[in-house]
Amino acid sequence: GDSVTQMEGPVTLSEEAFLTINCTYTATGYPSLFWYVQYPGEGLQLLLKATKADDKGSNKGFEATYRKETTSFHLEKGSVQVSDSAVYFCALKMKTSYDKVIFGPGTSLSVIP
Amino acid sequence: EAGVTQSPTHLIKTRGQQATLRCSPISGHTSVYWYQQALGLGLQFLLWYDEGEERNRGNFPPRFSGRQFPNYSSELNVNALELEDSALYLCASSFGFGELFFGEGSRLTVL
């Protein structure tokens, strides 16, 4: 079945460090891909999305490119801030049927000053 | 535009009791999803409603149930509460094949 795999956390980085959170997926078709972020004590917020191969989603300095050849959607940010400390979820949603959204297990990021 | 709203924010129950959680989707959204997020764990898919019908169900026992009303709002019922039901319950809404928009969640504590 369809699935999403994320790198294991927690990830701890110093402020201004480069961030990469790996995400790979398995799907029988061509899904839309998403990154959601969950700040402490809050619900999930959509961070960015991509709906087709080679699309790049970007928001708040974060970027991710839909790579069909490697079935990946890695999240990157050039310089993290303490306020980026949160849990990040990669997700996919098929576009050809009314199918549920599939989330990865989440990656906890802590940014220290 | 109002986002997804959930109530109550916090709920404390004892074992064996019933809990009811409510969700109002974004205006125009017809799909409502429920997820359970236990402490330290990821999102576990519970239920998905669209146009008033249950479309999909996660791997949860029958004591987890719900419904969607004609105005597309939804409620989640958990019967015969157990300690391990303590979690953050997240509701999300969407329209068609679009992305999910989440509420802030309802935190259920079972004592």
Short mmCIF file of N, CA, C and O in Angstrom, two decimals, chain A residues 5-106:
data_model
loop_
_atom_site.label_atom_id
_atom_site.label_comp_id
_atom_site.label_asym_id
_atom_site.label_seq_id
_atom_site.Cartn_x
_atom_site.Cartn_y
_atom_site.Cartn_z
N THR A 5 7.82 7.50 4.41
CA THR A 5 8.91 7.24 5.34
C THR A 5 9.70 8.52 5.57
O THR A 5 10.05 9.21 4.61
N GLN A 6 9.97 8.82 6.82
CA GLN A 6 10.76 10.00 7.16
C GLN A 6 11.98 9.59 7.96
O GLN A 6 11.98 8.54 8.62
N MET A 7 13.00 10.46 7.93
CA MET A 7 14.19 10.20 8.73
C MET A 7 13.83 10.19 10.20
O MET A 7 12.91 10.89 10.65
N GLU A 8 14.54 9.39 10.95
CA GLU A 8 14.28 9.29 12.37
C GLU A 8 14.76 10.55 13.08
O GLU A 8 15.78 11.12 12.76
N GLY A 9 14.03 10.97 14.06
CA GLY A 9 14.46 12.08 14.88
C GLY A 9 14.81 11.59 16.27
O GLY A 9 14.93 10.38 16.48
N PRO A 10 14.95 12.47 17.24
CA PRO A 10 14.88 13.92 17.05
C PRO A 10 16.15 14.49 16.42
O PRO A 10 17.21 13.89 16.49
N VAL A 11 15.98 15.62 15.78
CA VAL A 11 17.08 16.33 15.17
C VAL A 11 17.34 17.59 15.99
O VAL A 11 16.42 18.33 16.29
N THR A 12 18.60 17.79 16.36
CA THR A 12 18.99 18.98 17.11
C THR A 12 20.03 19.74 16.30
O THR A 12 21.05 19.17 15.90
N LEU A 13 19.75 21.01 16.06
CA LEU A 13 20.64 21.85 15.28
C LEU A 13 20.90 23.16 16.00
O LEU A 13 20.06 23.62 16.79
N SER A 14 22.03 23.75 15.71
CA SER A 14 22.31 25.09 16.20
C SER A 14 21.65 26.11 15.28
O SER A 14 21.45 25.85 14.08
N GLU A 15 21.33 27.25 15.85
CA GLU A 15 20.73 28.33 15.05
C GLU A 15 21.63 28.65 13.86
O GLU A 15 22.85 28.63 13.97
N GLU A 16 21.00 28.90 12.71
CA GLU A 16 21.65 29.24 11.44
C GLU A 16 22.25 28.02 10.73
O GLU A 16 22.85 28.19 9.66
N ALA A 17 22.07 26.84 11.26
CA ALA A 17 22.54 25.64 10.57
C ALA A 17 21.62 25.31 9.40
O ALA A 17 20.48 25.78 9.32
N PHE A 18 22.13 24.44 8.51
CA PHE A 18 21.35 23.98 7.36
C PHE A 18 20.52 22.76 7.78
O PHE A 18 21.01 21.87 8.47
N LEU A 19 19.28 22.74 7.34
CA LEU A 19 18.38 21.65 7.71
C LEU A 19 17.99 20.83 6.48
O LEU A 19 17.64 21.38 5.43
N THR A 20 18.05 19.52 6.63
CA THR A 20 17.45 18.60 5.67
C THR A 20 16.69 17.54 6.45
O THR A 20 17.25 16.92 7.36
N ILE A 21 15.44 17.33 6.12
CA ILE A 21 14.65 16.22 6.65
C ILE A 21 14.22 15.38 5.45
O ILE A 21 13.51 15.86 4.58
N ASN A 22 14.69 14.15 5.45
CA ASN A 22 14.42 13.27 4.31
C ASN A 22 13.01 12.69 4.37
O ASN A 22 12.51 12.33 5.44
N CYS A 23 12.39 12.59 3.20
CA CYS A 23 11.07 11.99 3.08
C CYS A 23 11.03 11.21 1.77
O CYS A 23 11.36 11.75 0.71
N THR A 24 10.66 9.95 1.85
CA THR A 24 10.43 9.15 0.64
C THR A 24 9.05 8.53 0.72
O THR A 24 8.50 8.34 1.81
N TYR A 25 8.49 8.23 -0.42
CA TYR A 25 7.13 7.71 -0.45
C TYR A 25 7.03 6.51 -1.37
O TYR A 25 7.85 6.30 -2.26
N THR A 26 5.98 5.75 -1.14
CA THR A 26 5.59 4.65 -2.01
C THR A 26 4.14 4.87 -2.38
O THR A 26 3.30 5.03 -1.49
N ALA A 27 3.87 4.91 -3.68
CA ALA A 27 2.49 5.13 -4.13
C ALA A 27 2.30 4.47 -5.48
O ALA A 27 3.22 4.42 -6.30
N THR A 28 1.09 4.02 -5.72
CA THR A 28 0.80 3.34 -6.98
C THR A 28 0.53 4.33 -8.11
O THR A 28 0.60 3.96 -9.26
N GLY A 29 0.24 5.58 -7.77
CA GLY A 29 -0.02 6.58 -8.79
C GLY A 29 0.87 7.78 -8.62
O GLY A 29 2.04 7.65 -8.26
N TYR A 30 0.31 8.94 -8.86
CA TYR A 30 1.08 10.19 -8.78
C TYR A 30 0.41 11.11 -7.75
O TYR A 30 -0.47 11.88 -8.08
N PRO A 31 0.88 11.02 -6.52
CA PRO A 31 0.21 11.78 -5.45
C PRO A 31 0.60 13.24 -5.40
O PRO A 31 1.57 13.66 -6.04
N SER A 32 -0.16 14.00 -4.66
CA SER A 32 0.29 15.31 -4.21
C SER A 32 1.08 15.08 -2.93
O SER A 32 0.77 14.18 -2.15
N LEU A 33 2.09 15.91 -2.71
CA LEU A 33 2.96 15.75 -1.55
C LEU A 33 2.93 17.01 -0.70
O LEU A 33 2.83 18.12 -1.23
N PHE A 34 3.02 16.82 0.60
CA PHE A 34 2.88 17.93 1.53
C PHE A 34 3.90 17.82 2.66
O PHE A 34 4.33 16.72 3.03
N TRP A 35 4.25 18.96 3.21
CA TRP A 35 4.92 19.04 4.50
C TRP A 35 4.03 19.85 5.43
O TRP A 35 3.61 20.97 5.09
N TYR A 36 3.75 19.24 6.60
CA TYR A 36 3.00 19.92 7.64
C TYR A 36 3.95 20.15 8.82
O TYR A 36 4.87 19.37 9.06
N VAL A 37 3.67 21.19 9.60
CA VAL A 37 4.45 21.49 10.78
C VAL A 37 3.52 21.60 11.99
O VAL A 37 2.39 22.11 11.87
N GLN A 38 3.98 21.06 13.10
CA GLN A 38 3.21 21.12 14.35
C GLN A 38 4.06 21.76 15.42
O GLN A 38 5.02 21.16 15.90
N TYR A 39 3.73 22.99 15.80
CA TYR A 39 4.43 23.67 16.88
C TYR A 39 3.90 23.15 18.21
O TYR A 39 2.77 22.66 18.29
N PRO A 40 4.69 23.23 19.26
CA PRO A 40 4.29 22.66 20.56
C PRO A 40 2.91 23.13 21.00
O PRO A 40 2.61 24.32 21.00
N GLY A 41 2.07 22.16 21.34
CA GLY A 41 0.75 22.47 21.86
C GLY A 41 -0.26 22.90 20.82
O GLY A 41 -1.36 23.34 21.18
N GLU A 42 0.06 22.78 19.55
CA GLU A 42 -0.84 23.23 18.51
C GLU A 42 -1.21 22.11 17.55
O GLU A 42 -0.67 21.01 17.60
N GLY A 43 -2.15 22.41 16.65
CA GLY A 43 -2.50 21.47 15.59
C GLY A 43 -1.49 21.56 14.46
O GLY A 43 -0.48 22.25 14.56
N LEU A 44 -1.77 20.87 13.36
CA LEU A 44 -0.86 20.87 12.22
C LEU A 44 -1.18 22.02 11.29
O LEU A 44 -2.34 22.35 11.07
N GLN A 45 -0.11 22.59 10.72
CA GLN A 45 -0.28 23.64 9.71
C GLN A 45 0.40 23.19 8.43
O GLN A 45 1.48 22.61 8.47
N LEU A 46 -0.23 23.47 7.31
CA LEU A 46 0.41 23.17 6.04
C LEU A 46 1.59 24.10 5.85
O LEU A 46 1.46 25.33 5.91
N LEU A 47 2.77 23.53 5.60
CA LEU A 47 3.98 24.32 5.39
C LEU A 47 4.20 24.57 3.90
O LEU A 47 4.43 25.70 3.47
N LEU A 48 4.13 23.51 3.11
CA LEU A 48 4.28 23.66 1.67
C LEU A 48 3.75 22.41 0.97
O LEU A 48 3.54 21.38 1.62
N LYS A 49 3.57 22.52 -0.34
CA LYS A 49 3.05 21.38 -1.08
C LYS A 49 3.58 21.39 -2.51
O LYS A 49 4.06 22.41 -3.00
N ALA A 50 3.46 20.23 -3.17
CA ALA A 50 3.79 20.10 -4.59
C ALA A 50 2.84 19.07 -5.18
O ALA A 50 2.58 18.03 -4.56
N THR A 51 2.33 19.35 -6.35
CA THR A 51 1.29 18.49 -6.90
C THR A 51 1.75 17.65 -8.09
O THR A 51 1.04 16.74 -8.51
N LYS A 52 2.93 17.93 -8.64
CA LYS A 52 3.42 17.11 -9.74
C LYS A 52 4.94 17.09 -9.74
O LYS A 52 5.60 17.91 -9.09
N ALA A 53 5.48 16.15 -10.50
CA ALA A 53 6.92 15.94 -10.55
C ALA A 53 7.65 17.23 -10.93
O ALA A 53 7.21 17.98 -11.79
N ASP A 54 8.79 17.46 -10.23
CA ASP A 54 9.68 18.60 -10.43
C ASP A 54 9.13 19.91 -9.87
O ASP A 54 9.82 20.93 -9.92
N ASP A 55 7.91 19.90 -9.34
CA ASP A 55 7.39 21.08 -8.66
C ASP A 55 8.23 21.34 -7.42
O ASP A 55 8.64 20.40 -6.73
N LYS A 56 8.46 22.61 -7.11
CA LYS A 56 9.12 22.98 -5.86
C LYS A 56 8.13 23.76 -5.02
O LYS A 56 7.62 24.80 -5.45
N GLY A 57 7.88 23.26 -3.82
CA GLY A 57 7.07 24.00 -2.86
C GLY A 57 7.99 24.81 -1.96
O GLY A 57 9.09 24.36 -1.64
N SER A 58 7.55 26.00 -1.57
CA SER A 58 8.37 26.82 -0.69
C SER A 58 7.50 27.70 0.18
O SER A 58 6.41 28.12 -0.22
N ASN A 59 8.01 27.96 1.39
CA ASN A 59 7.28 28.80 2.33
C ASN A 59 8.18 29.05 3.53
O ASN A 59 8.83 28.13 4.03
N LYS A 60 8.23 30.27 4.00
CA LYS A 60 8.96 30.64 5.22
C LYS A 60 10.42 30.21 5.16
O LYS A 60 11.01 29.85 6.19
N GLY A 61 11.02 30.18 3.99
CA GLY A 61 12.42 29.79 3.85
C GLY A 61 12.62 28.30 3.68
O GLY A 61 13.73 27.85 3.40
N PHE A 62 11.56 27.51 3.84
CA PHE A 62 11.62 26.07 3.62
C PHE A 62 11.33 25.76 2.15
O PHE A 62 10.53 26.44 1.52
N GLU A 63 11.99 24.70 1.65
CA GLU A 63 11.76 24.27 0.27
C GLU A 63 11.73 22.74 0.21
O GLU A 63 12.37 22.07 1.03
N ALA A 64 10.99 22.23 -0.76
CA ALA A 64 11.01 20.79 -1.03
C ALA A 64 10.66 20.60 -2.50
O ALA A 64 9.76 21.27 -3.02
N THR A 65 11.37 19.68 -3.17
CA THR A 65 11.14 19.42 -4.59
C THR A 65 10.62 18.01 -4.78
O THR A 65 11.17 17.05 -4.23
N TYR A 66 9.57 17.88 -5.56
CA TYR A 66 8.93 16.60 -5.85
C TYR A 66 9.81 15.87 -6.86
O TYR A 66 9.90 16.24 -8.03
N ARG A 67 10.47 14.80 -6.41
CA ARG A 67 11.36 14.01 -7.27
C ARG A 67 10.72 12.66 -7.55
O ARG A 67 10.73 11.77 -6.70
N LYS A 68 10.17 12.52 -8.74
CA LYS A 68 9.49 11.27 -9.08
C LYS A 68 10.50 10.13 -9.24
O LYS A 68 10.24 8.99 -8.85
N GLU A 69 11.67 10.43 -9.79
CA GLU A 69 12.64 9.37 -10.06
C GLU A 69 13.18 8.72 -8.79
O GLU A 69 13.54 7.55 -8.79
N THR A 70 13.24 9.51 -7.72
CA THR A 70 13.71 8.96 -6.44
C THR A 70 12.58 8.84 -5.43
O THR A 70 12.83 8.48 -4.28
N THR A 71 11.37 9.12 -5.85
CA THR A 71 10.17 9.12 -4.97
C THR A 71 10.48 9.81 -3.65
O THR A 71 10.29 9.24 -2.56
N SER A 72 10.97 11.03 -3.76
CA SER A 72 11.37 11.75 -2.56
C SER A 72 10.79 13.17 -2.54
O SER A 72 10.41 13.72 -3.59
N PHE A 73 10.76 13.74 -1.34
CA PHE A 73 10.25 15.11 -1.15
C PHE A 73 10.95 15.66 0.09
O PHE A 73 10.33 15.95 1.11
N HIS A 74 12.24 15.82 0.02
CA HIS A 74 13.05 16.22 1.16
C HIS A 74 12.84 17.69 1.50
O HIS A 74 12.84 18.55 0.61
N LEU A 75 12.73 17.97 2.79
CA LEU A 75 12.53 19.34 3.26
C LEU A 75 13.88 19.97 3.59
O LEU A 75 14.71 19.34 4.26
N GLU A 76 14.10 21.21 3.13
CA GLU A 76 15.37 21.90 3.38
C GLU A 76 15.13 23.34 3.80
O GLU A 76 14.14 23.97 3.40
N LYS A 77 16.05 23.83 4.61
CA LYS A 77 16.08 25.25 4.95
C LYS A 77 17.52 25.66 5.15
O LYS A 77 18.28 24.95 5.83
N GLY A 78 17.88 26.77 4.60
CA GLY A 78 19.28 27.16 4.60
C GLY A 78 19.80 27.62 5.95
O GLY A 78 20.98 27.44 6.26
N SER A 79 18.94 28.20 6.79
CA SER A 79 19.39 28.76 8.06
C SER A 79 18.23 28.70 9.04
O SER A 79 17.31 29.51 8.98
N VAL A 80 18.29 27.72 9.95
CA VAL A 80 17.16 27.53 10.86
C VAL A 80 17.24 28.52 12.03
O VAL A 80 18.31 28.98 12.41
N GLN A 81 16.06 28.78 12.58
CA GLN A 81 15.93 29.65 13.74
C GLN A 81 15.32 28.87 14.90
O GLN A 81 14.69 27.82 14.69
N VAL A 82 15.48 29.40 16.10
CA VAL A 82 14.90 28.75 17.27
C VAL A 82 13.40 28.55 17.09
O VAL A 82 12.83 27.53 17.50
N SER A 83 12.75 29.49 16.45
CA SER A 83 11.30 29.42 16.23
C SER A 83 10.88 28.31 15.27
O SER A 83 9.68 28.02 15.13
N ASP A 84 11.83 27.68 14.61
CA ASP A 84 11.52 26.54 13.72
C ASP A 84 11.41 25.23 14.49
O ASP A 84 11.09 24.19 13.90
N SER A 85 11.69 25.26 15.78
CA SER A 85 11.58 24.05 16.59
C SER A 85 10.13 23.56 16.58
O SER A 85 9.21 24.29 16.98
N ALA A 86 9.93 22.35 16.10
CA ALA A 86 8.59 21.81 15.89
C ALA A 86 8.72 20.36 15.42
O ALA A 86 9.83 19.86 15.26
N VAL A 87 7.57 19.74 15.19
CA VAL A 87 7.55 18.42 14.56
C VAL A 87 7.09 18.59 13.13
O VAL A 87 6.09 19.26 12.86
N TYR A 88 7.81 17.96 12.21
CA TYR A 88 7.52 18.10 10.78
C TYR A 88 7.02 16.76 10.23
O TYR A 88 7.64 15.72 10.45
N PHE A 89 5.91 16.82 9.52
CA PHE A 89 5.28 15.63 8.97
C PHE A 89 5.25 15.72 7.45
O PHE A 89 4.77 16.71 6.89
N CYS A 90 5.73 14.69 6.80
CA CYS A 90 5.60 14.55 5.36
C CYS A 90 4.32 13.76 5.08
O CYS A 90 3.98 12.85 5.85
N ALA A 91 3.61 14.09 4.01
CA ALA A 91 2.34 13.42 3.73
C ALA A 91 2.09 13.34 2.24
O ALA A 91 2.61 14.13 1.47
N LEU A 92 1.28 12.36 1.86
CA LEU A 92 0.87 12.25 0.47
C LEU A 92 -0.64 12.07 0.38
O LEU A 92 -1.27 11.56 1.31
N LYS A 93 -1.18 12.49 -0.75
CA LYS A 93 -2.62 12.35 -1.01
C LYS A 93 -2.80 12.04 -2.49
O LYS A 93 -2.31 12.80 -3.32
N MET A 94 -3.47 10.93 -2.76
CA MET A 94 -3.70 10.57 -4.16
C MET A 94 -4.73 11.52 -4.76
O MET A 94 -5.64 11.99 -4.10
N LYS A 95 -4.59 11.78 -6.04
CA LYS A 95 -5.49 12.71 -6.71
C LYS A 95 -6.56 12.01 -7.53
O LYS A 95 -7.44 12.65 -8.08
N THR A 96 -6.46 10.70 -7.62
CA THR A 96 -7.36 10.00 -8.53
C THR A 96 -8.50 9.31 -7.82
O THR A 96 -9.32 8.68 -8.44
N SER A 97 -8.54 9.39 -6.53
CA SER A 97 -9.64 8.77 -5.82
C SER A 97 -9.83 9.48 -4.49
O SER A 97 -8.97 10.23 -4.05
N TYR A 98 -10.94 9.27 -3.90
CA TYR A 98 -11.17 9.84 -2.59
C TYR A 98 -10.46 8.97 -1.56
O TYR A 98 -11.05 8.12 -0.93
N ASP A 99 -9.17 9.20 -1.45
CA ASP A 99 -8.36 8.40 -0.56
C ASP A 99 -7.86 9.24 0.60
O ASP A 99 -7.73 10.45 0.49
N LYS A 100 -7.59 8.58 1.68
CA LYS A 100 -7.17 9.34 2.85
C LYS A 100 -5.75 9.85 2.67
O LYS A 100 -4.97 9.32 1.89
N VAL A 101 -5.41 10.88 3.42
CA VAL A 101 -4.06 11.40 3.44
C VAL A 101 -3.20 10.47 4.29
O VAL A 101 -3.62 10.03 5.35
N ILE A 102 -2.02 10.17 3.81
CA ILE A 102 -1.10 9.30 4.53
C ILE A 102 0.05 10.14 5.05
O ILE A 102 0.71 10.83 4.28
N PHE A 103 0.27 10.06 6.36
CA PHE A 103 1.31 10.84 7.00
C PHE A 103 2.51 9.97 7.34
O PHE A 103 2.36 8.80 7.68
N GLY A 104 3.68 10.56 7.29
CA GLY A 104 4.86 9.93 7.85
C GLY A 104 4.83 10.03 9.36
O GLY A 104 3.94 10.67 9.93
N PRO A 105 5.79 9.43 10.05
CA PRO A 105 5.78 9.38 11.52
C PRO A 105 6.14 10.69 12.18
O PRO A 105 5.98 10.85 13.39
N GLY A 106 6.64 11.66 11.42
CA GLY A 106 7.03 12.94 11.99
C GLY A 106 8.48 12.95 12.42
O GLY A 106 9.03 11.94 12.83
#
